[in-house]
N, C-alpha and C. Protein backbone atom coordinates (compact mmCIF):
# COMPACT_ATOMS: atom_id res chain seq x y z
N UNK A 1 42.08 -93.49 -43.15
CA UNK A 1 41.61 -94.53 -42.24
C UNK A 1 42.50 -94.60 -41.00
N UNK A 2 41.89 -94.67 -39.84
CA UNK A 2 42.69 -94.69 -38.59
C UNK A 2 43.50 -95.99 -38.54
N UNK A 3 44.68 -95.91 -38.01
CA UNK A 3 45.56 -97.06 -37.87
C UNK A 3 45.19 -97.83 -36.58
N UNK A 4 44.65 -99.06 -36.76
CA UNK A 4 44.22 -99.85 -35.58
C UNK A 4 45.41 -100.25 -34.69
N UNK A 5 46.62 -100.08 -35.16
CA UNK A 5 47.81 -100.45 -34.39
C UNK A 5 48.50 -99.29 -33.70
N UNK A 6 47.97 -98.09 -33.88
CA UNK A 6 48.62 -96.92 -33.38
C UNK A 6 48.72 -96.88 -31.86
N UNK A 7 47.78 -97.58 -31.22
CA UNK A 7 47.81 -97.58 -29.72
C UNK A 7 48.50 -98.78 -29.14
N UNK A 8 49.26 -99.49 -29.98
CA UNK A 8 49.97 -100.68 -29.47
C UNK A 8 50.90 -100.26 -28.33
N UNK A 9 50.96 -101.13 -27.32
CA UNK A 9 51.84 -100.82 -26.21
C UNK A 9 52.42 -102.14 -25.67
N UNK A 10 53.62 -102.04 -25.14
CA UNK A 10 54.30 -103.21 -24.56
C UNK A 10 53.54 -103.67 -23.32
N UNK A 11 53.31 -104.99 -23.19
CA UNK A 11 52.72 -105.51 -21.98
C UNK A 11 53.61 -106.44 -21.18
N UNK A 12 54.25 -107.37 -21.85
CA UNK A 12 55.16 -108.26 -21.09
C UNK A 12 56.09 -109.00 -21.99
N UNK A 13 57.16 -109.56 -21.40
CA UNK A 13 58.10 -110.45 -22.09
C UNK A 13 58.07 -111.80 -21.35
N UNK A 14 58.02 -112.87 -22.14
CA UNK A 14 57.96 -114.21 -21.58
C UNK A 14 59.19 -115.02 -21.96
N UNK A 15 59.84 -115.60 -20.99
CA UNK A 15 61.00 -116.44 -21.26
C UNK A 15 60.64 -117.94 -21.11
N UNK A 16 59.48 -118.21 -20.59
CA UNK A 16 59.00 -119.60 -20.46
C UNK A 16 57.48 -119.59 -20.40
N UNK A 17 56.90 -120.81 -20.38
CA UNK A 17 55.42 -120.95 -20.44
C UNK A 17 54.69 -120.20 -19.33
N UNK A 18 55.28 -120.28 -18.10
CA UNK A 18 54.55 -119.70 -16.98
C UNK A 18 54.36 -118.20 -17.12
N UNK A 19 55.25 -117.56 -17.89
CA UNK A 19 55.18 -116.11 -18.03
C UNK A 19 54.24 -115.65 -19.17
N UNK A 20 53.72 -116.61 -19.96
CA UNK A 20 52.81 -116.18 -21.04
C UNK A 20 51.54 -115.64 -20.48
N UNK A 21 50.91 -114.66 -21.19
CA UNK A 21 49.62 -114.14 -20.75
C UNK A 21 48.53 -115.22 -20.98
N UNK A 22 47.33 -115.04 -20.40
CA UNK A 22 46.29 -116.01 -20.63
C UNK A 22 46.04 -116.31 -22.14
N UNK A 23 45.78 -117.57 -22.40
CA UNK A 23 45.62 -117.97 -23.82
C UNK A 23 44.20 -117.67 -24.30
N UNK A 24 43.92 -116.41 -24.57
CA UNK A 24 42.56 -116.01 -24.96
C UNK A 24 42.65 -114.85 -25.93
N UNK A 25 41.57 -114.53 -26.61
CA UNK A 25 41.59 -113.45 -27.59
C UNK A 25 42.33 -113.93 -28.86
N UNK A 26 43.05 -113.00 -29.48
CA UNK A 26 43.73 -113.29 -30.71
C UNK A 26 45.11 -112.64 -30.70
N UNK A 27 46.07 -113.36 -31.28
CA UNK A 27 47.44 -112.78 -31.38
C UNK A 27 48.08 -113.23 -32.69
N UNK A 28 49.03 -112.38 -33.12
CA UNK A 28 49.81 -112.67 -34.37
C UNK A 28 51.28 -112.65 -33.95
N UNK A 29 52.01 -113.66 -34.39
CA UNK A 29 53.43 -113.72 -34.10
C UNK A 29 54.25 -113.17 -35.25
N UNK A 30 55.27 -112.44 -34.90
CA UNK A 30 56.24 -111.89 -35.90
C UNK A 30 57.57 -112.60 -35.70
N UNK A 31 58.04 -113.23 -36.75
CA UNK A 31 59.34 -113.93 -36.69
C UNK A 31 60.28 -113.38 -37.75
N UNK A 32 61.57 -113.48 -37.54
CA UNK A 32 62.50 -113.04 -38.54
C UNK A 32 63.90 -113.27 -38.05
N UNK A 33 64.79 -113.56 -38.95
CA UNK A 33 66.19 -113.71 -38.56
C UNK A 33 66.71 -112.36 -38.06
N UNK A 34 67.72 -112.41 -37.24
CA UNK A 34 68.35 -111.19 -36.78
C UNK A 34 68.71 -110.36 -38.01
N UNK A 35 68.52 -109.10 -37.94
CA UNK A 35 68.89 -108.18 -39.02
C UNK A 35 67.95 -108.18 -40.20
N UNK A 36 66.82 -108.88 -40.13
CA UNK A 36 65.88 -108.92 -41.26
C UNK A 36 65.00 -107.66 -41.27
N UNK A 37 64.99 -106.92 -40.16
CA UNK A 37 64.13 -105.69 -40.12
C UNK A 37 62.82 -105.91 -39.43
N UNK A 38 62.75 -106.89 -38.52
CA UNK A 38 61.50 -107.19 -37.84
C UNK A 38 61.06 -106.04 -36.96
N UNK A 39 61.96 -105.48 -36.15
CA UNK A 39 61.58 -104.42 -35.27
C UNK A 39 61.14 -103.19 -36.03
N UNK A 40 61.80 -102.89 -37.14
CA UNK A 40 61.43 -101.74 -37.95
C UNK A 40 60.04 -101.97 -38.59
N UNK A 41 59.74 -103.21 -38.95
CA UNK A 41 58.40 -103.55 -39.50
C UNK A 41 57.31 -103.33 -38.48
N UNK A 42 57.55 -103.81 -37.23
CA UNK A 42 56.60 -103.62 -36.16
C UNK A 42 56.41 -102.15 -35.85
N UNK A 43 57.47 -101.40 -35.82
CA UNK A 43 57.36 -99.93 -35.57
C UNK A 43 56.58 -99.23 -36.66
N UNK A 44 56.86 -99.60 -37.92
CA UNK A 44 56.13 -99.00 -39.05
C UNK A 44 54.65 -99.34 -38.99
N UNK A 45 54.36 -100.56 -38.63
CA UNK A 45 52.97 -101.03 -38.53
C UNK A 45 52.18 -100.16 -37.53
N UNK A 46 52.86 -99.87 -36.41
CA UNK A 46 52.17 -99.11 -35.35
C UNK A 46 52.39 -97.57 -35.43
N UNK A 47 53.19 -97.18 -36.42
CA UNK A 47 53.54 -95.75 -36.54
C UNK A 47 54.15 -95.24 -35.26
N UNK A 48 55.05 -96.05 -34.66
CA UNK A 48 55.75 -95.66 -33.45
C UNK A 48 57.23 -95.93 -33.65
N UNK A 49 58.04 -95.02 -33.16
CA UNK A 49 59.49 -95.18 -33.40
C UNK A 49 60.15 -96.22 -32.52
N UNK A 50 59.59 -96.45 -31.36
CA UNK A 50 60.32 -97.25 -30.37
C UNK A 50 59.45 -98.33 -29.72
N UNK A 51 58.43 -98.79 -30.46
CA UNK A 51 57.59 -99.86 -29.92
C UNK A 51 58.45 -101.10 -29.75
N UNK A 52 59.03 -101.54 -30.83
CA UNK A 52 60.00 -102.65 -30.76
C UNK A 52 61.39 -102.05 -30.82
N UNK A 53 62.31 -102.58 -30.03
CA UNK A 53 63.63 -101.99 -30.02
C UNK A 53 64.41 -102.33 -31.28
N UNK A 54 64.87 -101.32 -31.97
CA UNK A 54 65.74 -101.52 -33.17
C UNK A 54 67.14 -101.48 -32.63
N UNK A 55 67.82 -102.59 -32.77
CA UNK A 55 69.14 -102.71 -32.11
C UNK A 55 70.24 -102.70 -33.12
N UNK A 56 71.34 -102.09 -32.73
CA UNK A 56 72.55 -102.15 -33.58
C UNK A 56 73.17 -103.53 -33.47
N UNK A 57 72.84 -104.23 -32.39
CA UNK A 57 73.32 -105.58 -32.25
C UNK A 57 72.17 -106.54 -32.55
N UNK A 58 72.12 -107.12 -33.78
CA UNK A 58 71.02 -108.00 -34.11
C UNK A 58 70.85 -109.13 -33.11
N UNK A 59 69.60 -109.60 -32.94
CA UNK A 59 69.39 -110.72 -32.05
C UNK A 59 69.15 -110.35 -30.61
N UNK A 60 68.67 -109.09 -30.42
CA UNK A 60 68.43 -108.64 -29.05
C UNK A 60 67.16 -109.23 -28.44
N UNK A 61 66.16 -109.56 -29.25
CA UNK A 61 64.91 -110.08 -28.71
C UNK A 61 65.20 -111.48 -28.16
N UNK A 62 65.22 -111.63 -26.84
CA UNK A 62 65.55 -112.92 -26.25
C UNK A 62 64.35 -113.51 -25.52
N UNK A 63 63.17 -112.93 -25.74
CA UNK A 63 61.93 -113.42 -25.14
C UNK A 63 60.85 -113.31 -26.16
N UNK A 64 59.66 -113.88 -25.86
CA UNK A 64 58.47 -113.56 -26.57
C UNK A 64 57.94 -112.27 -25.99
N UNK A 65 57.89 -111.23 -26.82
CA UNK A 65 57.52 -109.89 -26.36
C UNK A 65 56.06 -109.62 -26.84
N UNK A 66 55.17 -109.34 -25.89
CA UNK A 66 53.79 -109.13 -26.21
C UNK A 66 53.42 -107.63 -26.21
N UNK A 67 52.77 -107.19 -27.33
CA UNK A 67 52.28 -105.83 -27.40
C UNK A 67 50.74 -105.89 -27.55
N UNK A 68 50.05 -105.13 -26.75
CA UNK A 68 48.59 -105.12 -26.85
C UNK A 68 48.16 -104.00 -27.82
N UNK A 69 47.29 -104.38 -28.77
CA UNK A 69 46.78 -103.38 -29.67
C UNK A 69 45.32 -103.02 -29.40
N UNK A 70 44.65 -103.92 -28.70
CA UNK A 70 43.28 -103.72 -28.25
C UNK A 70 43.02 -104.76 -27.19
N UNK A 71 41.95 -104.63 -26.39
CA UNK A 71 41.73 -105.69 -25.37
C UNK A 71 41.75 -107.09 -25.99
N UNK A 72 42.57 -107.95 -25.44
CA UNK A 72 42.73 -109.35 -25.87
C UNK A 72 43.18 -109.47 -27.35
N UNK A 73 43.89 -108.45 -27.84
CA UNK A 73 44.45 -108.52 -29.18
C UNK A 73 45.91 -108.16 -29.06
N UNK A 74 46.79 -109.06 -29.48
CA UNK A 74 48.21 -108.85 -29.28
C UNK A 74 49.06 -109.10 -30.55
N UNK A 75 50.16 -108.39 -30.65
CA UNK A 75 51.25 -108.72 -31.53
C UNK A 75 52.33 -109.37 -30.67
N UNK A 76 52.98 -110.43 -31.19
CA UNK A 76 54.00 -111.09 -30.41
C UNK A 76 55.31 -111.12 -31.21
N UNK A 77 56.35 -110.53 -30.62
CA UNK A 77 57.65 -110.45 -31.25
C UNK A 77 58.44 -111.69 -30.78
N UNK A 78 58.79 -112.58 -31.75
CA UNK A 78 59.50 -113.80 -31.40
C UNK A 78 61.01 -113.50 -31.48
N UNK A 79 61.82 -114.31 -30.74
CA UNK A 79 63.27 -114.07 -30.76
C UNK A 79 63.86 -114.28 -32.14
N UNK A 80 64.72 -113.34 -32.54
CA UNK A 80 65.36 -113.46 -33.84
C UNK A 80 66.59 -114.32 -33.77
N UNK A 81 66.92 -114.97 -34.90
CA UNK A 81 68.08 -115.83 -34.95
C UNK A 81 69.00 -115.33 -36.03
N UNK A 82 70.18 -115.86 -36.12
CA UNK A 82 71.06 -115.52 -37.21
C UNK A 82 72.40 -115.10 -36.69
N UNK A 83 72.50 -113.78 -36.42
CA UNK A 83 73.75 -113.25 -35.95
C UNK A 83 73.83 -113.38 -34.42
N UNK A 84 72.71 -113.68 -33.78
CA UNK A 84 72.66 -113.69 -32.33
C UNK A 84 73.70 -114.70 -31.77
N UNK A 85 74.59 -114.19 -30.95
CA UNK A 85 75.55 -115.09 -30.33
C UNK A 85 74.91 -115.71 -29.10
N UNK A 86 74.20 -116.78 -29.35
CA UNK A 86 73.39 -117.41 -28.30
C UNK A 86 74.01 -118.74 -27.93
N UNK A 87 74.25 -118.99 -26.66
CA UNK A 87 74.78 -120.30 -26.23
C UNK A 87 73.86 -121.46 -26.65
N UNK A 88 74.49 -122.61 -26.86
CA UNK A 88 73.76 -123.80 -27.32
C UNK A 88 72.55 -124.16 -26.46
N UNK A 89 72.73 -124.10 -25.11
CA UNK A 89 71.62 -124.51 -24.24
C UNK A 89 70.43 -123.54 -24.32
N UNK A 90 70.76 -122.24 -24.53
CA UNK A 90 69.69 -121.27 -24.70
C UNK A 90 68.96 -121.51 -26.01
N UNK A 91 69.70 -121.86 -27.07
CA UNK A 91 69.05 -122.19 -28.33
C UNK A 91 68.11 -123.36 -28.18
N UNK A 92 68.56 -124.37 -27.43
CA UNK A 92 67.70 -125.55 -27.20
C UNK A 92 66.47 -125.15 -26.42
N UNK A 93 66.64 -124.27 -25.43
CA UNK A 93 65.46 -123.82 -24.66
C UNK A 93 64.46 -123.10 -25.62
N UNK A 94 64.99 -122.26 -26.47
CA UNK A 94 64.12 -121.49 -27.40
C UNK A 94 63.37 -122.44 -28.35
N UNK A 95 64.13 -123.44 -28.86
CA UNK A 95 63.53 -124.39 -29.77
C UNK A 95 62.35 -125.07 -29.12
N UNK A 96 62.53 -125.51 -27.88
CA UNK A 96 61.51 -126.19 -27.14
C UNK A 96 60.29 -125.23 -26.86
N UNK A 97 60.61 -124.06 -26.44
CA UNK A 97 59.60 -123.04 -26.10
C UNK A 97 58.76 -122.72 -27.33
N UNK A 98 59.45 -122.49 -28.48
CA UNK A 98 58.69 -122.14 -29.70
C UNK A 98 57.87 -123.31 -30.22
N UNK A 99 58.47 -124.53 -30.15
CA UNK A 99 57.71 -125.73 -30.54
C UNK A 99 56.38 -125.77 -29.80
N UNK A 100 56.52 -125.62 -28.46
CA UNK A 100 55.34 -125.69 -27.59
C UNK A 100 54.38 -124.53 -27.86
N UNK A 101 54.91 -123.35 -28.04
CA UNK A 101 54.06 -122.16 -28.31
C UNK A 101 53.23 -122.38 -29.57
N UNK A 102 53.91 -122.81 -30.63
CA UNK A 102 53.18 -122.96 -31.90
C UNK A 102 52.18 -124.13 -31.88
N UNK A 103 52.50 -125.18 -31.13
CA UNK A 103 51.61 -126.35 -31.16
C UNK A 103 50.45 -126.24 -30.23
N UNK A 104 50.55 -125.36 -29.19
CA UNK A 104 49.47 -125.38 -28.15
C UNK A 104 48.73 -124.04 -28.04
N UNK A 105 49.20 -122.95 -28.61
CA UNK A 105 48.63 -121.66 -28.34
C UNK A 105 47.35 -121.37 -29.16
N UNK A 106 46.22 -121.45 -28.52
CA UNK A 106 44.96 -121.31 -29.24
C UNK A 106 44.71 -119.87 -29.78
N UNK A 107 45.26 -118.88 -29.04
CA UNK A 107 45.01 -117.50 -29.47
C UNK A 107 45.77 -117.16 -30.77
N UNK A 108 46.76 -117.93 -31.14
CA UNK A 108 47.59 -117.62 -32.29
C UNK A 108 46.79 -117.72 -33.61
N UNK A 109 46.64 -116.61 -34.27
CA UNK A 109 45.78 -116.57 -35.48
C UNK A 109 46.58 -116.45 -36.81
N UNK A 110 47.87 -116.16 -36.67
CA UNK A 110 48.63 -116.04 -37.91
C UNK A 110 50.08 -115.73 -37.59
N UNK A 111 50.95 -115.90 -38.55
CA UNK A 111 52.40 -115.70 -38.40
C UNK A 111 52.90 -114.84 -39.54
N UNK A 112 53.62 -113.77 -39.18
CA UNK A 112 54.31 -112.92 -40.11
C UNK A 112 55.78 -113.28 -40.08
N UNK A 113 56.35 -113.68 -41.21
CA UNK A 113 57.79 -113.96 -41.28
C UNK A 113 58.46 -112.89 -42.08
N UNK A 114 59.34 -112.15 -41.38
CA UNK A 114 60.05 -111.00 -41.98
C UNK A 114 61.40 -111.46 -42.52
N UNK A 115 61.67 -111.23 -43.83
CA UNK A 115 62.92 -111.60 -44.44
C UNK A 115 63.49 -110.43 -45.22
N UNK A 116 64.79 -110.31 -45.16
CA UNK A 116 65.50 -109.34 -46.00
C UNK A 116 65.32 -109.78 -47.49
N UNK A 117 64.81 -108.88 -48.33
CA UNK A 117 64.48 -109.23 -49.73
C UNK A 117 65.75 -109.69 -50.44
N UNK A 118 66.92 -109.29 -49.96
CA UNK A 118 68.18 -109.71 -50.65
C UNK A 118 68.62 -111.11 -50.21
N UNK A 119 68.01 -111.64 -49.12
CA UNK A 119 68.42 -112.95 -48.62
C UNK A 119 67.16 -113.70 -48.13
N UNK A 120 66.17 -113.99 -49.01
CA UNK A 120 64.93 -114.60 -48.53
C UNK A 120 65.03 -116.11 -48.38
N UNK A 121 64.07 -116.66 -47.63
CA UNK A 121 63.88 -118.09 -47.51
C UNK A 121 65.12 -118.86 -47.01
N UNK A 122 65.70 -118.35 -45.96
CA UNK A 122 66.78 -119.11 -45.29
C UNK A 122 66.12 -120.24 -44.49
N UNK A 123 66.95 -121.12 -43.94
CA UNK A 123 66.44 -122.26 -43.20
C UNK A 123 65.48 -121.85 -42.08
N UNK A 124 65.87 -120.78 -41.32
CA UNK A 124 65.02 -120.34 -40.21
C UNK A 124 63.63 -119.91 -40.73
N UNK A 125 63.64 -119.18 -41.86
CA UNK A 125 62.34 -118.71 -42.44
C UNK A 125 61.45 -119.93 -42.79
N UNK A 126 62.05 -120.89 -43.45
CA UNK A 126 61.30 -122.07 -43.80
C UNK A 126 60.80 -122.85 -42.58
N UNK A 127 61.61 -122.90 -41.57
CA UNK A 127 61.19 -123.61 -40.33
C UNK A 127 59.98 -122.90 -39.71
N UNK A 128 59.98 -121.58 -39.68
CA UNK A 128 58.89 -120.82 -39.10
C UNK A 128 57.63 -121.01 -39.93
N UNK A 129 57.79 -120.95 -41.23
CA UNK A 129 56.61 -121.15 -42.11
C UNK A 129 56.06 -122.57 -41.96
N UNK A 130 56.97 -123.50 -41.70
CA UNK A 130 56.56 -124.90 -41.46
C UNK A 130 55.73 -125.01 -40.21
N UNK A 131 56.09 -124.28 -39.15
CA UNK A 131 55.32 -124.27 -37.92
C UNK A 131 53.89 -123.86 -38.22
N UNK A 132 53.71 -122.76 -38.99
CA UNK A 132 52.37 -122.28 -39.28
C UNK A 132 51.61 -123.27 -40.09
N UNK A 133 52.26 -123.87 -41.09
CA UNK A 133 51.59 -124.88 -41.94
C UNK A 133 51.15 -126.07 -41.13
N UNK A 134 52.04 -126.55 -40.23
CA UNK A 134 51.68 -127.73 -39.39
C UNK A 134 50.49 -127.42 -38.46
N UNK A 135 50.43 -126.19 -38.06
CA UNK A 135 49.40 -125.79 -37.14
C UNK A 135 48.06 -125.42 -37.88
N UNK A 136 48.20 -125.21 -39.19
CA UNK A 136 46.98 -124.84 -39.94
C UNK A 136 46.58 -123.40 -39.84
N UNK A 137 47.59 -122.54 -39.49
CA UNK A 137 47.25 -121.08 -39.45
C UNK A 137 47.89 -120.43 -40.63
N UNK A 138 47.36 -119.29 -41.09
CA UNK A 138 47.94 -118.63 -42.26
C UNK A 138 49.26 -117.94 -41.93
N UNK A 139 50.11 -117.79 -42.92
CA UNK A 139 51.36 -117.07 -42.72
C UNK A 139 51.49 -116.01 -43.83
N UNK A 140 52.29 -115.01 -43.54
CA UNK A 140 52.47 -113.90 -44.47
C UNK A 140 53.96 -113.59 -44.47
N UNK A 141 54.58 -113.67 -45.63
CA UNK A 141 56.01 -113.40 -45.76
C UNK A 141 56.17 -111.92 -46.18
N UNK A 142 56.99 -111.22 -45.42
CA UNK A 142 57.23 -109.79 -45.68
C UNK A 142 58.67 -109.61 -46.08
N UNK A 143 58.87 -109.22 -47.34
CA UNK A 143 60.20 -109.04 -47.89
C UNK A 143 60.66 -107.60 -47.65
N UNK A 144 61.45 -107.39 -46.57
CA UNK A 144 61.79 -106.04 -46.12
C UNK A 144 63.00 -105.50 -46.93
N UNK A 145 63.21 -104.22 -46.66
CA UNK A 145 64.36 -103.50 -47.29
C UNK A 145 64.26 -103.47 -48.80
N UNK A 146 62.98 -103.42 -49.31
CA UNK A 146 62.74 -103.44 -50.74
C UNK A 146 63.36 -102.19 -51.38
N UNK A 147 63.55 -101.18 -50.61
CA UNK A 147 64.14 -99.91 -51.14
C UNK A 147 65.61 -100.10 -51.53
N UNK A 148 66.19 -101.24 -51.06
CA UNK A 148 67.62 -101.47 -51.39
C UNK A 148 67.76 -102.05 -52.77
N UNK A 149 66.66 -102.51 -53.39
CA UNK A 149 66.71 -103.06 -54.72
C UNK A 149 65.94 -102.17 -55.69
N UNK A 150 66.30 -102.21 -56.97
CA UNK A 150 65.49 -101.54 -57.96
C UNK A 150 64.12 -102.20 -58.08
N UNK A 151 63.15 -101.51 -58.73
CA UNK A 151 61.83 -102.09 -58.82
C UNK A 151 61.81 -103.41 -59.54
N UNK A 152 62.57 -103.52 -60.61
CA UNK A 152 62.60 -104.78 -61.39
C UNK A 152 63.12 -105.92 -60.55
N UNK A 153 64.24 -105.67 -59.87
CA UNK A 153 64.86 -106.74 -59.09
C UNK A 153 63.93 -107.15 -57.91
N UNK A 154 63.31 -106.13 -57.28
CA UNK A 154 62.39 -106.46 -56.19
C UNK A 154 61.19 -107.27 -56.68
N UNK A 155 60.66 -106.88 -57.82
CA UNK A 155 59.55 -107.60 -58.45
C UNK A 155 59.92 -109.05 -58.77
N UNK A 156 61.14 -109.22 -59.31
CA UNK A 156 61.58 -110.59 -59.67
C UNK A 156 61.71 -111.46 -58.42
N UNK A 157 62.27 -110.87 -57.37
CA UNK A 157 62.44 -111.64 -56.09
C UNK A 157 61.07 -112.00 -55.56
N UNK A 158 60.12 -111.04 -55.59
CA UNK A 158 58.77 -111.29 -55.08
C UNK A 158 58.14 -112.46 -55.83
N UNK A 159 58.28 -112.46 -57.15
CA UNK A 159 57.71 -113.56 -57.95
C UNK A 159 58.34 -114.90 -57.63
N UNK A 160 59.69 -114.90 -57.49
CA UNK A 160 60.43 -116.14 -57.22
C UNK A 160 60.03 -116.70 -55.86
N UNK A 161 59.91 -115.82 -54.83
CA UNK A 161 59.52 -116.25 -53.50
C UNK A 161 58.10 -116.73 -53.50
N UNK A 162 57.22 -116.03 -54.23
CA UNK A 162 55.79 -116.46 -54.30
C UNK A 162 55.66 -117.82 -54.92
N UNK A 163 56.42 -118.08 -55.97
CA UNK A 163 56.37 -119.40 -56.62
C UNK A 163 56.87 -120.50 -55.70
N UNK A 164 57.93 -120.20 -55.01
CA UNK A 164 58.57 -121.22 -54.13
C UNK A 164 57.62 -121.55 -52.96
N UNK A 165 57.00 -120.49 -52.38
CA UNK A 165 56.08 -120.69 -51.23
C UNK A 165 54.82 -121.44 -51.68
N UNK A 166 54.36 -121.08 -52.86
CA UNK A 166 53.19 -121.77 -53.42
C UNK A 166 53.48 -123.27 -53.62
N UNK A 167 54.67 -123.55 -54.13
CA UNK A 167 55.07 -124.96 -54.36
C UNK A 167 55.12 -125.74 -53.08
N UNK A 168 55.64 -125.12 -52.04
CA UNK A 168 55.84 -125.85 -50.76
C UNK A 168 54.61 -125.83 -49.87
N UNK A 169 53.92 -124.67 -49.83
CA UNK A 169 52.87 -124.48 -48.82
C UNK A 169 51.46 -124.31 -49.46
N UNK A 170 51.34 -124.33 -50.77
CA UNK A 170 50.05 -124.11 -51.38
C UNK A 170 49.66 -122.65 -51.21
N UNK A 171 48.39 -122.39 -50.94
CA UNK A 171 47.91 -121.01 -50.83
C UNK A 171 47.82 -120.51 -49.39
N UNK A 172 48.54 -121.18 -48.47
CA UNK A 172 48.40 -120.79 -47.04
C UNK A 172 49.38 -119.64 -46.68
N UNK A 173 50.33 -119.33 -47.58
CA UNK A 173 51.30 -118.25 -47.30
C UNK A 173 51.18 -117.17 -48.33
N UNK A 174 50.89 -115.96 -47.90
CA UNK A 174 50.90 -114.79 -48.82
C UNK A 174 52.25 -114.09 -48.67
N UNK A 175 52.57 -113.22 -49.66
CA UNK A 175 53.87 -112.60 -49.64
C UNK A 175 53.75 -111.18 -50.20
N UNK A 176 54.59 -110.27 -49.68
CA UNK A 176 54.60 -108.90 -50.15
C UNK A 176 56.00 -108.30 -50.02
N UNK A 177 56.23 -107.19 -50.76
CA UNK A 177 57.45 -106.45 -50.55
C UNK A 177 57.16 -105.33 -49.54
N UNK A 178 58.20 -104.83 -48.89
CA UNK A 178 58.02 -103.91 -47.78
C UNK A 178 59.27 -103.06 -47.59
N UNK A 179 59.09 -101.82 -47.18
CA UNK A 179 60.21 -100.99 -46.77
C UNK A 179 59.82 -100.08 -45.65
N UNK A 180 60.45 -100.22 -44.48
CA UNK A 180 60.14 -99.37 -43.39
C UNK A 180 60.64 -97.94 -43.68
N UNK A 181 61.67 -97.83 -44.55
CA UNK A 181 62.25 -96.53 -44.91
C UNK A 181 61.25 -95.74 -45.73
N UNK A 182 60.79 -96.31 -46.87
CA UNK A 182 59.95 -95.62 -47.80
C UNK A 182 58.44 -95.83 -47.51
N UNK A 183 58.17 -96.65 -46.52
CA UNK A 183 56.77 -97.00 -46.12
C UNK A 183 56.03 -97.84 -47.19
N UNK A 184 56.74 -98.34 -48.15
CA UNK A 184 56.16 -99.23 -49.15
C UNK A 184 55.60 -100.47 -48.48
N UNK A 185 54.39 -100.83 -48.77
CA UNK A 185 53.83 -102.08 -48.27
C UNK A 185 53.31 -102.02 -46.82
N UNK A 186 53.41 -100.87 -46.15
CA UNK A 186 52.97 -100.80 -44.76
C UNK A 186 51.45 -100.99 -44.68
N UNK A 187 50.70 -100.38 -45.58
CA UNK A 187 49.22 -100.49 -45.54
C UNK A 187 48.83 -101.95 -45.80
N UNK A 188 49.54 -102.63 -46.69
CA UNK A 188 49.19 -104.00 -47.00
C UNK A 188 49.39 -104.92 -45.79
N UNK A 189 50.56 -104.70 -45.12
CA UNK A 189 50.83 -105.50 -43.90
C UNK A 189 49.80 -105.21 -42.83
N UNK A 190 49.44 -103.92 -42.69
CA UNK A 190 48.46 -103.53 -41.68
C UNK A 190 47.11 -104.21 -41.96
N UNK A 191 46.73 -104.28 -43.24
CA UNK A 191 45.47 -104.88 -43.60
C UNK A 191 45.42 -106.38 -43.26
N UNK A 192 46.53 -107.05 -43.52
CA UNK A 192 46.61 -108.49 -43.22
C UNK A 192 46.47 -108.70 -41.70
N UNK A 193 47.28 -107.97 -40.95
CA UNK A 193 47.33 -108.14 -39.49
C UNK A 193 45.99 -107.76 -38.87
N UNK A 194 45.34 -106.70 -39.36
CA UNK A 194 44.04 -106.30 -38.83
C UNK A 194 43.00 -107.37 -39.12
N UNK A 195 43.05 -107.96 -40.28
CA UNK A 195 42.06 -109.01 -40.62
C UNK A 195 42.23 -110.21 -39.69
N UNK A 196 43.47 -110.65 -39.50
CA UNK A 196 43.71 -111.79 -38.62
C UNK A 196 43.27 -111.56 -37.19
N UNK A 197 43.46 -110.29 -36.74
CA UNK A 197 43.08 -109.98 -35.34
C UNK A 197 41.63 -109.61 -35.22
N UNK A 198 40.90 -109.49 -36.31
CA UNK A 198 39.51 -109.09 -36.26
C UNK A 198 39.34 -107.67 -35.82
N UNK A 199 40.22 -106.77 -36.23
CA UNK A 199 40.14 -105.36 -35.83
C UNK A 199 39.32 -104.55 -36.85
C-alpha cells in the first residue's frame, strides 16, 4: 500500500497566532516531551530521514511546525518540553499559544502524544491528553523506543498505560507501542493518522 505521508513537506513554522496558516482542511498535532522520540516518529511515518529535525539537543522545536501531506492536510509538530532550557517568559508564551491553539483551531482533528515507553504519562503528557479531551477530539498515545524493552516488559507497560488512560479518559485515547529503529508500530500509527486526516 502506498504511504499517504511519503510526500509530506515542510511548509511553515508559527511562533504566534498571526503566523498560523488558514484554519481549514484537517490537521493532526504531534506532542511529546523533549527526547521522547517525536521527530523520529514523524520521520518514520513519512519514510523520510530529515522531515522533522532529530536533534542531539532535545527541545529544539520552538514553534508550531506545519508539514503538508496533501492539499489542506497537515501534520503539526508542537514544541517539546522537558530538557529544553527555556526561559520562564517563553514558557508562558507557549502555554498561552497552545491553550489558544487547542481551544480555537477548527482544523485540528486529532492529537498524537509521543512518550518514551520507559517513562510514560508524565505531567506534560497528561496535560496534552487533557487538551484533547476538553476539546472533544481523539488522541493516540505512542509509546516509542519499544525496542529498548523486552517484549514482555513492553507489553506490560502497554497494558498499564491503556488501563490508566481508559480510567481517566474513557475510550477517547488509543495507545500503541512503537519503534522508529525496528519500524514496529509504524503501520498502525500511519493508519490512525490517515483516518483522522481522511486520506
